[in-house]
XYZ file of C-alpha atoms in Angstrom:
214
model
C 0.000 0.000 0.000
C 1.704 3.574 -0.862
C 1.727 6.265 1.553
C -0.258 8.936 1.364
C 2.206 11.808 2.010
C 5.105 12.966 0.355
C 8.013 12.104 2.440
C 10.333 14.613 0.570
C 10.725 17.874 2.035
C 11.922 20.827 0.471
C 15.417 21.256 2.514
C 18.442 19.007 1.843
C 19.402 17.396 5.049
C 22.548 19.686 5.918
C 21.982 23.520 4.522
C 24.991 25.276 5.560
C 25.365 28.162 8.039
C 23.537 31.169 9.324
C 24.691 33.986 11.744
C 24.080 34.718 14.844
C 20.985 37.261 15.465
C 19.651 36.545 11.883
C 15.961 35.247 11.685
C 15.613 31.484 10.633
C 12.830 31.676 8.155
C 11.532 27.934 6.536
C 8.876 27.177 3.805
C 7.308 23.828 4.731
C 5.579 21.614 2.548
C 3.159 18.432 2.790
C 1.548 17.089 -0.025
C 0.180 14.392 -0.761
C 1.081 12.698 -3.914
C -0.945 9.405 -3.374
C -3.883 7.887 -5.070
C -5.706 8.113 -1.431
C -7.108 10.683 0.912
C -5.115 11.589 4.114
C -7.170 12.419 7.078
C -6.178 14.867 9.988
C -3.302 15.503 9.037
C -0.947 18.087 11.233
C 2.504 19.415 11.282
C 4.894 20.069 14.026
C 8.014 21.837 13.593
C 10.698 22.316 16.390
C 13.950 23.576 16.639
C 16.385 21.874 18.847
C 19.633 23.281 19.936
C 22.643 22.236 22.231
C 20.243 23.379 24.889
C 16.806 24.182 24.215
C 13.938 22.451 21.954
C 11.536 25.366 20.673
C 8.497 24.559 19.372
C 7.960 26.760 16.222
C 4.445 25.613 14.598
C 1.653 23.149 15.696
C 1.740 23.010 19.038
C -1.260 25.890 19.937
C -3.989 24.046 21.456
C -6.394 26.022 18.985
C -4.101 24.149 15.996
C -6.526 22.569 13.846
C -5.931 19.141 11.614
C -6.644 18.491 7.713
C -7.623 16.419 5.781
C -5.086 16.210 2.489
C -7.305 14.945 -0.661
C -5.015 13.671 -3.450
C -2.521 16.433 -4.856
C -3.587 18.387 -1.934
C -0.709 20.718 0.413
C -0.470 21.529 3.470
C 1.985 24.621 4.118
C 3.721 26.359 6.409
C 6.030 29.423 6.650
C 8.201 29.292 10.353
C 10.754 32.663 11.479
C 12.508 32.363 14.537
C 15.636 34.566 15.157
C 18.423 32.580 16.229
C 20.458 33.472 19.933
C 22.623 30.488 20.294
C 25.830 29.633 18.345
C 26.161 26.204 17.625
C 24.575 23.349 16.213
C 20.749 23.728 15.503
C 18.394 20.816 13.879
C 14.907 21.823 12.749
C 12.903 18.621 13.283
C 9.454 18.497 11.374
C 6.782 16.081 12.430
C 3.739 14.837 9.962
C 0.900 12.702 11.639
C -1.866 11.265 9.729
C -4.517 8.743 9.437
C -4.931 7.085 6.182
C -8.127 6.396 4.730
C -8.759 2.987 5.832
C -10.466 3.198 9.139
C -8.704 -0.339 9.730
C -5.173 1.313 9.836
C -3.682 3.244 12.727
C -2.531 6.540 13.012
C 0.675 7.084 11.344
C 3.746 9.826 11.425
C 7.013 10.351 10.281
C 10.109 13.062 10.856
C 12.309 14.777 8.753
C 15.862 16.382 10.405
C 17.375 19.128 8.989
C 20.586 20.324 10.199
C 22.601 23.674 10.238
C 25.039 25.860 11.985
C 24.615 29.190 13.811
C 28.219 30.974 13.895
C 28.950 34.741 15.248
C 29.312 37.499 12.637
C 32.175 39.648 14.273
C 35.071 38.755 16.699
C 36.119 41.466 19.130
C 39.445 41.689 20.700
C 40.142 44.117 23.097
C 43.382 45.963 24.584
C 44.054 48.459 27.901
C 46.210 51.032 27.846
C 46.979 53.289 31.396
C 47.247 57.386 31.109
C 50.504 58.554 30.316
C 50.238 60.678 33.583
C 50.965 59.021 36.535
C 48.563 61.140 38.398
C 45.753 59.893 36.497
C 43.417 57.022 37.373
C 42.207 56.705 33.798
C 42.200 53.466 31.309
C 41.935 53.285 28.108
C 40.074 50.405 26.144
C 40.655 49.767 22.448
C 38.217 47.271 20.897
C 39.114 45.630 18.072
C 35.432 44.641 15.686
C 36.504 42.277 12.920
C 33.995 41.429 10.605
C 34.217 37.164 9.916
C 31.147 36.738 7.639
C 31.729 36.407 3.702
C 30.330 39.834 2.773
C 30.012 43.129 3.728
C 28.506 44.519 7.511
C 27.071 47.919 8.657
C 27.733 48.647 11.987
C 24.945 50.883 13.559
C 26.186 51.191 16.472
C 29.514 50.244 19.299
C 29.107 50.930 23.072
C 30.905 49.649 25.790
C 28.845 49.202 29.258
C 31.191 48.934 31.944
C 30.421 48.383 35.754
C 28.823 50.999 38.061
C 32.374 51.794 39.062
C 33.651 53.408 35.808
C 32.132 56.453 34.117
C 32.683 55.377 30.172
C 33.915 58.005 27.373
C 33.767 57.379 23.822
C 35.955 58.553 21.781
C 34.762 57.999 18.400
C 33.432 61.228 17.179
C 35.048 64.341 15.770
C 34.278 67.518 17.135
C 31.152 67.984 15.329
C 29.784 64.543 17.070
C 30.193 63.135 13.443
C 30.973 59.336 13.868
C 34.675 58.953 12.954
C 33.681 56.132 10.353
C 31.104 58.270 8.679
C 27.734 58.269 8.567
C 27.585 54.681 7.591
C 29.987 52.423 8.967
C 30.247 49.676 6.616
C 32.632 47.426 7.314
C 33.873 44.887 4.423
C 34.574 41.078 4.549
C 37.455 40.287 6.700
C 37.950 44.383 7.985
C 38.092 45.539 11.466
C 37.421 48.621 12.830
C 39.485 49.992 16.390
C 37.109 51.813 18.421
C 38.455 53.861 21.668
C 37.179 54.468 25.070
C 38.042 56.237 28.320
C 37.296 54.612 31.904
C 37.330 56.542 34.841
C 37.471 55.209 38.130
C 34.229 56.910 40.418
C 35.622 58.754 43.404
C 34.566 56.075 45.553
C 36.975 53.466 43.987
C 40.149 55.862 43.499
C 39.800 56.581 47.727
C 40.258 52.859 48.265
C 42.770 51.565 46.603
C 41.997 47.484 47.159
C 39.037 48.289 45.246
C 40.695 49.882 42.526
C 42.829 46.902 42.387
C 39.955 44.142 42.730
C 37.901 46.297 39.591
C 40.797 46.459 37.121
């Protein structure tokens, strides 16, 4: 007896990579390319990580199930913005009873794999005032850009603890951003940005606590 739902779906089973903070956005397709009728049919789709499963589609206690007549679909369209790097597997789920009341409910699962990997690297370096009266540190980050093609950066801060007031110093004296008004940066480019730390009053009178924070 042939089953009543196409087993092919439209990913292969390994896709390649996506990066970090992009949305994960999947077409998914049943049909049913039988001779026979399927009967409440449903789709779950998850997405399983190193340390989460999140269900993406069909598990809303309001989802309904269909019944797939011959050359029939059922589709779906999933977005989920990735936040883990790593290994991620989007596992699809098809039950269905098939038109003989005689058989029993049946499913299968489709896995398809691909990798989340960061955009940028940052490295960072401190550099102490020139003055030896001064308290102040200075932080050069370092924002490489890893992917294959070109990235606009809208925006660099640094947030440091509640003991350090934090200076940027990546604007000319108009406030203009030294990188321009867009700061695109190209395949394999870095950009240096430059900041000032300054200990709070509080932390320069003690000076174990200036040593513990830095």
């Amino acid at each position: 007896a042939s089953v009543p739902q196409q087993r092919i779906l439209l990913l292969p089973q390994s896709f390649g990579n996506i990066y970090l903070g992009e949305t994960f956005s999947s077409y998914i397709c049943v049909h049913n390319d039988s001779s026979q009728s399927a009967k409440d049919v449903t789709l779950k789709a998850d997405l399983q990580t190193s340390s989460l499963r999140i269900p993406l589609t069909g598990h809303q206690s309001d989802s309904v199930a269909r019944d797939l007549d011959p050359g029939q679909n059922l589709d779906e369209v999933i977005h989920h913005e990735v936040k883990e790097i790593g290994t991620h597997i989007l596992v699809c789920e098809v039950s269905y009873s098939p038109q003989t009341l005689t058989s029993n409910r049946m499913s299968f699962r489709k896995f398809f794999k691909f990798q989340v990997i960061k955009p940028l690297d940052v490295k960072t370096k401190f550099y102490t005032a020139e003055e030896l009266i001064s308290d102040e540190v200075y932080l050069e980050a370092q924002v490489q850009n890893i992917t294959s093609g070109p990235i606009s950066l809208e925006k660099v801060t640094l947030e440091s603890s509640h003991l350090f007031t934090v200076t940027a110093l990546n604007t000319k004296d108009d406030g203009e951003s030294v990188f321009g008004p867009v700061n695109c940066v190209p395949a394999n480019a870095s950009r240096q940005f430059l900041y000032c730390l300054r200990p709070q009053d509080s932390l320069t009178a003690d000076l174990r606590l200036l040593s513990g924070a830095t």
